[in-house]
Each structure stands twice: as C-alpha cells, then as structure tokens.
Coordinates of C-alpha atoms and ligand atoms in Angstrom, one line a residue:
M1 CA 0.0 -0.2 0.0
D2 CA 1.1 3.6 -0.3
P3 CA 4.1 4.1 1.8
I4 CA 3.3 7.8 2.1
T5 CA 0.3 7.0 4.2
N6 CA 1.9 4.4 6.2
P7 CA 0.9 5.2 9.7
Y8 CA 3.2 2.9 11.8
A9 CA 6.1 4.6 13.8
P10 CA 8.8 2.2 15.1
G11 CA 11.4 4.3 17.1
A12 CA 12.6 5.3 20.5
G13 CA 9.9 7.5 22.1
Q14 CA 8.1 7.9 18.8
R15 CA 4.5 8.7 19.3
P16 CA 2.5 5.8 18.1
P17 CA -0.5 6.5 15.7
E18 CA -2.5 5.0 18.6
L19 CA -1.6 4.7 22.2
A20 CA -3.3 1.3 22.7
G21 CA -3.8 -0.6 26.0
R22 CA -2.7 2.2 28.5
D23 CA -6.3 3.5 29.6
E24 CA -5.8 2.3 33.1
Q25 CA -2.6 4.2 33.5
L26 CA -4.0 7.2 31.9
R27 CA -7.0 7.3 34.1
T28 CA -5.1 6.6 37.3
F29 CA -2.9 9.3 36.5
D30 CA -5.8 11.8 36.1
V31 CA -7.1 10.8 39.5
V32 CA -3.6 11.4 41.2
L33 CA -3.4 14.9 39.5
E34 CA -6.8 15.8 40.8
R35 CA -6.2 14.3 44.2
I36 CA -2.9 16.2 44.6
A37 CA -4.3 19.5 43.4
R38 CA -6.9 18.9 46.2
G39 CA -4.3 18.7 48.8
R40 CA -4.7 15.0 49.0
A41 CA -1.8 12.6 49.7
E42 CA -0.5 10.8 46.6
R43 CA 2.5 8.8 46.0
S44 CA 5.0 9.4 43.1
I45 CA 4.7 6.9 40.2
V46 CA 7.3 4.7 38.5
L47 CA 6.7 2.8 35.4
T48 CA 8.8 -0.2 34.7
G49 CA 9.3 -2.4 31.9
L50 CA 11.5 -3.9 29.2
R51 CA 13.0 -2.2 26.2
G52 CA 10.4 -1.1 23.6
V53 CA 7.4 -1.7 25.5
G54 CA 6.3 2.2 25.5
K55 CA 7.5 3.6 28.7
T56 CA 8.9 6.8 27.2
V57 CA 5.8 7.2 25.1
L58 CA 3.5 6.7 28.2
L59 CA 5.7 9.0 30.2
N60 CA 5.2 11.7 27.5
A61 CA 1.4 11.0 27.4
L62 CA 1.2 11.5 31.2
R63 CA 2.9 14.7 30.9
S64 CA 0.4 15.9 28.2
S65 CA -2.2 15.0 31.0
A66 CA -0.5 17.1 33.4
V67 CA -0.1 20.1 30.9
R68 CA -3.9 19.8 30.3
A69 CA -4.5 19.9 33.9
D70 CA -2.6 23.2 33.9
W71 CA 0.3 21.8 36.0
G72 CA 3.9 22.9 35.5
T73 CA 6.0 20.1 34.2
G74 CA 9.6 19.3 33.3
K75 CA 11.2 16.2 32.1
F76 CA 14.8 14.8 31.3
E77 CA 16.4 11.5 30.7
A78 CA 18.9 10.3 33.3
R79 CA 22.3 9.2 32.1
P80 CA 24.9 7.2 33.8
D81 CA 27.7 9.8 33.5
Q82 CA 25.7 12.8 34.7
R83 CA 24.6 14.1 38.0
L84 CA 21.1 15.2 38.9
R85 CA 21.4 19.0 39.3
R86 CA 21.8 20.3 35.9
P87 CA 19.1 18.4 34.1
L88 CA 16.5 18.7 37.2
A89 CA 17.3 22.5 37.3
A90 CA 16.3 22.7 33.5
A91 CA 13.3 20.6 34.1
A92 CA 12.4 22.9 37.3
H93 CA 13.0 26.0 35.2
Q94 CA 10.5 24.9 32.7
A95 CA 8.0 23.8 35.3
V96 CA 8.0 27.1 37.1
R97 CA 7.4 29.0 33.8
E98 CA 4.5 26.7 32.9
L99 CA 2.9 27.6 36.3
G100 CA 2.3 31.0 35.0
H101 CA 2.3 32.4 38.6
P102 CA 1.2 36.0 38.5
R103 CA 3.7 37.6 41.0
A104 CA 7.0 38.1 39.3
D105 CA 8.8 38.8 42.6
D106 CA 7.9 35.4 43.8
V107 CA 8.7 33.6 40.6
D108 CA 12.1 35.4 40.3
Q109 CA 13.0 34.2 43.9
V110 CA 12.2 30.5 43.1
L111 CA 14.1 30.8 39.7
G112 CA 16.9 32.3 41.5
I113 CA 17.1 29.2 44.0
I114 CA 16.9 26.9 41.0
K115 CA 19.9 28.8 39.4
S116 CA 22.0 28.3 42.7
F117 CA 20.9 24.8 43.0
A118 CA 22.3 24.1 39.4
L119 CA 25.6 26.1 39.9
R120 CA 26.6 24.1 43.0
D121 CA 27.4 21.5 40.3
A122 CA 30.4 23.1 39.3
P123 CA 33.5 22.1 41.6
S124 CA 34.2 25.2 43.8
G125 CA 37.6 25.7 42.3
A126 CA 36.5 25.9 38.7
K127 CA 37.6 28.9 36.9
L128 CA 34.7 31.4 35.8
R129 CA 35.0 30.6 32.2
D130 CA 34.7 26.6 33.0
K131 CA 31.6 27.3 35.1
W132 CA 28.6 26.1 33.3
Q133 CA 25.6 28.7 33.2
P134 CA 22.1 27.5 33.6
G135 CA 19.9 29.6 31.1
I136 CA 18.0 31.2 33.9
D137 CA 17.7 34.9 33.5
V138 CA 17.8 36.1 37.0
P139 CA 20.4 36.6 39.6
A140 CA 21.1 33.4 41.8
V141 CA 19.6 33.5 45.3
T142 CA 22.2 32.0 47.7
G143 CA 21.7 30.4 50.9
R144 CA 18.9 28.1 49.6
A145 CA 19.3 24.6 47.9
D146 CA 23.0 25.3 47.5
S147 CA 24.5 23.6 50.4
G148 CA 26.2 20.9 48.4
D149 CA 24.4 18.1 50.3
I150 CA 22.0 17.0 47.4
E151 CA 19.3 15.6 49.7
I152 CA 19.1 18.8 51.7
D153 CA 19.1 21.0 48.5
L154 CA 16.5 18.8 46.8
V155 CA 14.2 19.0 49.8
E156 CA 14.5 22.7 49.8
L157 CA 14.1 23.0 46.0
F158 CA 10.9 20.9 46.1
T159 CA 9.5 22.9 48.9
D160 CA 9.9 26.3 47.2
I161 CA 8.5 25.1 43.8
G162 CA 5.8 23.4 45.6
G163 CA 4.9 26.4 47.5
L164 CA 4.8 28.4 44.3
A165 CA 2.4 25.7 42.7
A166 CA 0.3 25.7 45.8
D167 CA -0.2 29.5 45.6
V168 CA -1.9 29.3 42.1
G169 CA -3.9 25.9 43.2
K170 CA -1.8 23.8 40.8
G171 CA 0.9 21.4 41.1
V172 CA 4.4 20.3 39.5
A173 CA 5.5 17.1 38.0
F174 CA 8.9 16.0 37.1
F175 CA 9.1 13.4 34.4
I176 CA 12.5 11.2 34.6
D177 CA 13.2 8.7 32.0
E178 CA 15.7 6.0 32.4
M179 CA 15.5 6.5 36.0
Q180 CA 17.6 3.4 36.8
D181 CA 20.8 5.5 35.3
L182 CA 20.6 8.0 38.2
D183 CA 23.6 8.2 40.3
P184 CA 23.1 6.3 43.6
E185 CA 23.4 9.3 45.8
D186 CA 21.0 11.2 43.5
V187 CA 18.5 8.4 43.7
S188 CA 18.6 8.4 47.5
A189 CA 18.2 12.1 47.7
L190 CA 15.3 12.0 45.4
C191 CA 13.5 9.3 47.4
A192 CA 14.1 11.4 50.5
A193 CA 12.8 14.6 48.7
C194 CA 9.6 12.7 47.8
H195 CA 9.2 11.5 51.2
E196 CA 9.5 14.9 52.7
I197 CA 7.3 16.5 50.1
S198 CA 4.5 14.1 50.5
Q199 CA 4.5 14.5 54.2
S200 CA 4.2 18.2 53.9
G201 CA 1.3 17.8 51.5
L202 CA 2.9 20.0 48.9
P203 CA 1.8 19.6 45.2
V204 CA 4.9 18.1 43.7
I205 CA 5.4 14.4 42.2
V206 CA 7.9 12.7 40.4
V207 CA 7.0 10.3 37.6
G208 CA 9.7 8.1 36.8
A209 CA 10.3 5.4 34.2
G210 CA 12.8 2.8 33.8
L211 CA 14.0 -0.9 33.3
P212 CA 12.4 -3.7 35.4
H213 CA 15.0 -3.5 38.3
L214 CA 14.3 0.2 39.0
P215 CA 12.2 -0.8 42.1
A216 CA 15.2 -2.7 43.3
V217 CA 17.5 0.1 42.7
L218 CA 15.3 2.4 44.8
S219 CA 14.6 0.3 47.5
A220 CA 18.5 -0.6 47.8
S221 CA 18.8 3.2 48.3
K222 CA 15.9 3.9 50.7
S223 CA 14.1 1.0 52.4
Y224 CA 10.9 3.1 52.6
S225 CA 10.7 3.5 48.7
E226 CA 8.4 0.6 48.3
R227 CA 5.8 2.7 50.2
L228 CA 7.0 5.9 48.4
F229 CA 6.1 5.0 45.0
R230 CA 3.1 3.5 43.0
Y231 CA 4.9 1.1 40.8
S232 CA 3.3 0.2 37.4
R233 CA 4.4 -2.5 35.4
I234 CA 4.4 -1.6 31.7
D235 CA 4.1 -4.8 29.6
R236 CA 3.6 -6.2 26.1
L237 CA -0.1 -5.5 25.1
P238 CA -2.8 -8.2 25.4
R239 CA -4.3 -9.4 22.1
E240 CA -7.2 -6.9 22.1
A241 CA -5.0 -4.0 22.4
A242 CA -2.3 -5.2 20.1
D243 CA -5.0 -5.6 17.2
Q244 CA -6.3 -2.1 18.1
A245 CA -2.7 -0.8 17.8
L246 CA -2.7 -2.0 14.1
V247 CA -6.4 -1.7 13.2
G248 CA -6.9 1.8 14.6
P249 CA -4.3 3.5 12.6
A250 CA -5.2 1.5 9.4
S251 CA -8.9 2.4 9.6
E252 CA -8.0 6.1 9.4
E253 CA -6.5 5.5 5.9
E254 CA -9.4 3.1 5.1
C255 CA -7.4 -0.2 5.3
E256 CA -8.3 -3.2 7.1
F257 CA -6.6 -6.5 8.4
T258 CA -8.1 -9.9 8.1
P259 CA -8.5 -11.8 11.3
E260 CA -5.8 -14.3 10.2
A261 CA -3.6 -11.5 9.4
L262 CA -4.2 -10.4 13.1
D263 CA -3.3 -13.7 14.3
E264 CA -0.1 -13.8 12.5
M265 CA 0.9 -10.4 13.5
Y266 CA 0.2 -11.3 17.2
A267 CA 2.3 -14.5 16.8
V268 CA 5.3 -12.6 15.4
T269 CA 5.1 -9.4 17.9
A270 CA 3.8 -11.2 20.8
G271 CA 2.1 -7.8 21.8
Y272 CA 5.3 -5.8 22.2
P273 CA 4.7 -2.2 21.1
Y274 CA 8.0 -1.9 19.3
F275 CA 7.6 -5.0 17.2
I276 CA 3.9 -4.0 16.5
Q277 CA 5.1 -0.7 14.8
A278 CA 8.1 -2.3 13.3
Y279 CA 6.3 -5.2 11.6
G280 CA 3.3 -3.0 10.9
K281 CA 5.3 -0.7 8.9
V282 CA 7.0 -3.4 6.7
V283 CA 3.8 -5.0 6.3
W284 CA 1.9 -2.0 5.2
D285 CA 4.6 -1.3 2.5
V286 CA 4.7 -5.0 1.4
A287 CA 0.7 -5.7 1.3
P288 CA -0.6 -4.8 -2.3
T289 CA -4.1 -3.8 -1.2
S290 CA -6.5 -3.7 1.7
P291 CA -7.4 -6.0 3.3
V292 CA -3.9 -7.1 4.7
T293 CA -3.8 -10.9 4.6
A294 CA -1.9 -13.5 6.7
Q295 CA 0.1 -14.1 3.4
D296 CA 1.1 -10.5 3.2
I297 CA 2.4 -10.8 6.8
R298 CA 4.6 -13.9 6.0
V299 CA 6.2 -12.0 2.9
A300 CA 6.8 -9.2 5.3
V301 CA 8.5 -11.0 8.3
P302 CA 11.9 -11.7 6.8
E303 CA 12.3 -8.0 5.9
A304 CA 11.1 -6.7 9.2
E305 CA 13.2 -9.2 10.9
S306 CA 16.3 -8.1 9.2
E307 CA 15.6 -4.6 10.0
L308 CA 15.2 -5.4 13.6
A309 CA 18.3 -7.4 13.5
V310 CA 20.3 -4.1 12.5
G311 CA 18.3 -1.5 14.3
F312 CA 16.8 -2.9 17.6
F313 CA 19.1 -5.8 18.3
G314 CA 22.3 -5.2 16.5
S315 CA 22.8 -1.7 17.6
R316 CA 22.6 -3.0 21.2
F317 CA 24.8 -5.9 20.7
E318 CA 27.4 -3.7 19.2
R319 CA 27.5 -1.8 22.5
A320 CA 29.0 -4.9 24.4
T321 CA 32.7 -5.7 24.4
P322 CA 33.8 -9.3 23.2
A323 CA 33.7 -10.6 26.7
E324 CA 30.3 -9.0 27.3
R325 CA 29.0 -10.7 24.0
E326 CA 30.2 -14.0 25.1
Y327 CA 28.1 -13.5 28.2
L328 CA 25.1 -12.5 26.4
R329 CA 25.4 -15.6 24.2
A330 CA 25.8 -17.7 27.0
M331 CA 22.6 -16.2 28.7
A332 CA 20.6 -16.9 25.4
D333 CA 21.9 -20.6 25.6
A334 CA 21.1 -20.8 29.2
A335 CA 17.7 -19.5 28.7
L336 CA 17.0 -22.1 26.2
V337 CA 18.2 -24.9 28.4
N338 CA 16.0 -23.5 31.4
S339 CA 12.8 -23.2 29.3
H340 CA 13.4 -26.9 28.0
E341 CA 13.8 -28.2 31.5
Q342 CA 10.7 -26.3 32.6
Q343 CA 8.3 -26.7 29.7
G344 CA 9.2 -29.6 27.6
D345 CA 9.9 -28.2 24.1
S346 CA 8.0 -24.8 24.3
P347 CA 10.0 -21.9 22.9
A348 CA 12.0 -20.0 25.5
D349 CA 10.3 -17.1 26.9
E350 CA 13.3 -14.6 27.1
R351 CA 11.4 -12.7 30.0
E352 CA 12.2 -15.6 32.2
A353 CA 15.3 -15.1 34.1
V354 CA 18.2 -17.4 34.2
P355 CA 20.4 -18.2 37.1
T356 CA 23.8 -16.5 36.8
S357 CA 25.2 -20.0 37.8
A358 CA 23.8 -21.5 34.7
V359 CA 25.3 -18.8 32.6
A360 CA 28.6 -19.7 34.2
D361 CA 28.0 -23.4 33.5
V362 CA 27.6 -22.8 29.8
L363 CA 30.8 -21.0 29.8
G364 CA 32.5 -23.6 32.2
R365 CA 33.7 -20.7 34.3
K366 CA 33.5 -19.7 37.9
P367 CA 30.4 -17.3 38.4
Q368 CA 32.7 -14.8 40.3
S369 CA 35.0 -14.4 37.2
L370 CA 32.0 -13.4 35.1
S371 CA 30.9 -10.5 37.4
P372 CA 32.7 -7.9 35.7
A373 CA 31.0 -8.6 32.2
R374 CA 27.7 -8.9 34.1
D375 CA 28.0 -5.8 36.0
A376 CA 29.1 -3.9 32.8
L377 CA 26.1 -5.2 30.9
I378 CA 23.8 -4.0 33.7
K379 CA 25.3 -0.6 33.5
K380 CA 24.7 -0.4 29.8
G381 CA 21.1 -1.5 30.2
L382 CA 21.3 -4.7 28.3
I383 CA 20.6 -7.0 31.1
Y384 CA 19.1 -6.7 34.6
S385 CA 18.9 -8.7 37.7
G386 CA 15.5 -8.4 39.4
E387 CA 16.1 -11.1 41.8
R388 CA 19.4 -12.0 43.5
G389 CA 21.2 -14.8 41.5
L390 CA 19.1 -14.3 38.4
I391 CA 19.6 -12.3 35.2
A392 CA 17.5 -11.5 32.1
F393 CA 17.6 -9.6 29.0
T394 CA 16.0 -6.1 28.9
V395 CA 15.6 -6.6 25.2
P396 CA 12.4 -8.7 24.4
H397 CA 13.3 -11.6 22.0
F398 CA 17.0 -10.9 22.4
G399 CA 17.9 -14.5 23.1
R400 CA 16.1 -15.5 20.2
Y401 CA 18.1 -13.0 18.1
L402 CA 21.4 -14.1 19.6
R403 CA 20.7 -17.7 18.8
T404 CA 20.0 -17.0 15.2
Q405 CA 23.3 -15.3 15.0
S406 CA 25.8 -18.1 16.0
Ligands
ATP1 N1 0.7 1.7 23.7 C1 1.1 1.6 22.6 N2 0.5 1.2 21.5 C2 1.3 1.2 20.1 N3 2.5 1.5 19.9 C3 3.1 1.7 21.1 C4 2.6 2.0 22.3 N4 3.5 2.3 23.4 C5 4.8 2.4 22.6 N5 4.5 2.1 21.2 C6 5.4 2.2 20.3 O1 6.5 1.3 20.6 C7 7.9 1.8 20.4 C8 8.6 1.8 21.6 O2 8.2 2.8 22.4 P1 9.0 3.6 23.6 O3 10.2 4.3 23.0 O4 8.1 4.4 24.4 O5 9.5 2.4 24.6 P2 10.5 2.1 25.8 O6 9.8 1.3 26.7 O7 10.5 3.8 26.3 O8 11.7 1.8 25.2 P3 13.2 2.0 25.8 O9 13.4 1.2 26.9 O10 14.0 1.2 24.7 O11 13.7 3.4 26.1 C9 7.6 3.2 19.6 O12 7.9 3.0 18.3 C10 6.3 3.5 19.9 O13 5.6 4.1 19.1
MG2 MG1 12.3 4.8 26.6

C-alpha cells in the first residue's frame, strides 16, 4: 500500500499513531493529579518495563495530561555519567514557567534558587570560564538549595517550587526517563525529597520510568521507597490492544486486516509495542491492497526481522565488548536450556530470568570471574537482575536473536 500514508512509527519514544492498552494508567494518573491538586496525599509514580514496551511514550502522554490539567511540568532523561543537578534544574525552570504564577517577584525568587541549585554542580575551584551557566535569566539566590548536600538541597528546591504551585492551586510534576541510570546518591536524595514533600502535602510529584530492576535500585537506596512510589509495570499489549494498535491507525487510512492477518501479527510481535510498529510498518509497504492478509505478513516478516536485527538488536549488541558478548550468548543458551527443562519443548520465553550460575555453567567458568562482564552489561542497560542470583535480558526476544546469529 502507499508508503506515504504508512501510519506506523517504530522508533525510540516515537509517538504511536494509537496509544493502545494504556487507558488504565492514563485514568489513574488523572485521579492522582486531581487528588494532589485538592491537597490529598499521593505517591509518586514509577513505570517499569523492558525495552520497547512504551515507557517513554507513556511518560510523554502522562506529561500531556499534566499540562492539560494546567500543571507545571519538566522532563529529563537520566544518564549514567551525569549528576542530577543540571537536568533537574532545567526541568524545574520549565515547570515554573509553565505554572504562570502572577507575581513576578515570587517567581524570580524561586528561579534564583533553582539557579543556585544548578550552579552548585560546578566544582568550587572551577575557573569562571569553566563554570557552566544555566539559562536562567535572574540573579542566583544564595543560601537556599545550594548547601552542596544534594538531599538537603533537593528538599529545599521541591519545597519552594511546591509552595509556588500551591499559591496558584496547581501542581508540579517531574518526569524522569531511564531513572535506573541516576547516580546512587541522587536516587537516595530524590527518594528523601519525595518522602519529605508528600509529608508536607505540597503539590509536587515525580513520575519515573525505567527498566524492570528500577524498584530494586530504589529500595536499595531507601528501604521505605516501596511505600513511596506507586509502581506500574508496563508490559506487552494483550491481544485486543495489540489488534487495536494496528487496526485503529489503518482504518484512518481506510485499510483493514483480515482476522488471520491479526493472528499472524500477534504470533510474531507477541504484543510488544516496538515490534507492532516495526512489523506493521513493513507489512503496510509490502501488502498490495486492503485488506492485509496473513500471506502479506509472511512475506513481510523476513524484511522486518532483518531491519530489527540491525536497528533494534544489532545496535545494542554492538555496544558490548567481546567478553560481554560472550556472556550475552551464554545467557541466550542458558535461557533455552532453562525453558526446555521447565516446559518440555516450548519456545524459550526470554522474559524468564536465568540463574547466573547457569550462565557460568554454559561457559565452563566460575560465576565470580564473570561478574565484571555481568555488571558492565547491567550498567549498559542490556540485562538486569530483578532478583538475586538471576539475570534476564532487558530487550524482548534478544535471546532468540542471539541464537539465530551464531
Ligand atoms: N501503547 C502503545 N501502542 C502502540 N504502540 C506503542 C505503544 N507504546 C509504545 N508504542 C510504540 O513502541 C515503540 C517503543 O516505545 P518507547 O520508545 O516508548 O518504549 P520504551 O519502553 O521507552 O523503550 P526503551 O526502554 O528502549 O526506552 C515506539 O515505536 C512507539 O511508537
Ligand atoms: Mg524509553
């Protein structure tokens, strides 16, 4: 069919033509916004899930909800090599501007505090020209949120921003993507600040998104984090929603899928949103006319798979060193053995974790000698450990991909 009207959108954080199967999260969030605006206690929110399930897209949709509710919002993506101050200050700056508080003096005061919070990032001995300047157009207000202790400073920052929001009967929401990549000290400070702010009833929340082990990262830092956050597991789409993700956008272009085509699509995508977009896109271009048939899907699959092999899987595999690649391949083999032992000959479900000892067995090595490779892969976000002694791919179907490569 006409590639120009192709509605599907594979890509990191790409807004899908139809956000299928996330109504519950969207509804819950609207309730949270309304409760906080009325001064009710609410927990901050953390979305977790594998690569490509739609965390970033959902985070953006929640942000849009907050904007529609007239909240001040800011968003950033955590990076392993970056501390919290600068990106958070930029997000706070934006959020305060969005609040549209009528009293300029009060706004400038808080912006000045955000500025000194950010400037604390520079080492104190740094020369003036090395000092990074936040793009905030007011003089820094010293003596608040700039002690250098990130925990104290964050509490003060949130308190002042929350006060400003409360003045105008609104709230502020910070959206943090790839939250598992925050520095441990920053995670700890963020938990403490959320704790403090929820006790004082100020209208500030954090909405985080990250890999499945993010709850473990948070609770390792503060034991009370389990009560602090509302965790929401973002998963592959159930059949009905997966169909809707394909059929909805197609019908806008007056195209249809046969029921058998939808069966075939679910068999290859397993309901993973990234795969739905990726296969959908190729299928659209390959299918000669509407309705799309099961045969069209079978024709499209090899091309879609080779695109995934380069873009989705290969680009990630290439980030691993030779020793790490060996570890990944051993995980893929161990997962296969694992699934055979558990379910006869049924195909391996890569979402199942494998014991790290099984990976060591595959390689004929001592588990301890593999820790550096494993830890580096966790840091690169390719694998995660949700439970002690177990390890799993963060990328759906990664094991299957690796097994086809060797
Ligand atoms: N609910 C949905 N319905 C249909 N398509 C979706 C949905 N959610 C996400 N997608 C599509 O899936 C793809 C991946 O989405 P997104 O980048 O948000 O995933 P992610 O979980 O943030 O992945 P990563 O962990 O790699 O950052 C995008 O192409 C997006 O358009
Ligand atoms: Mg993402």
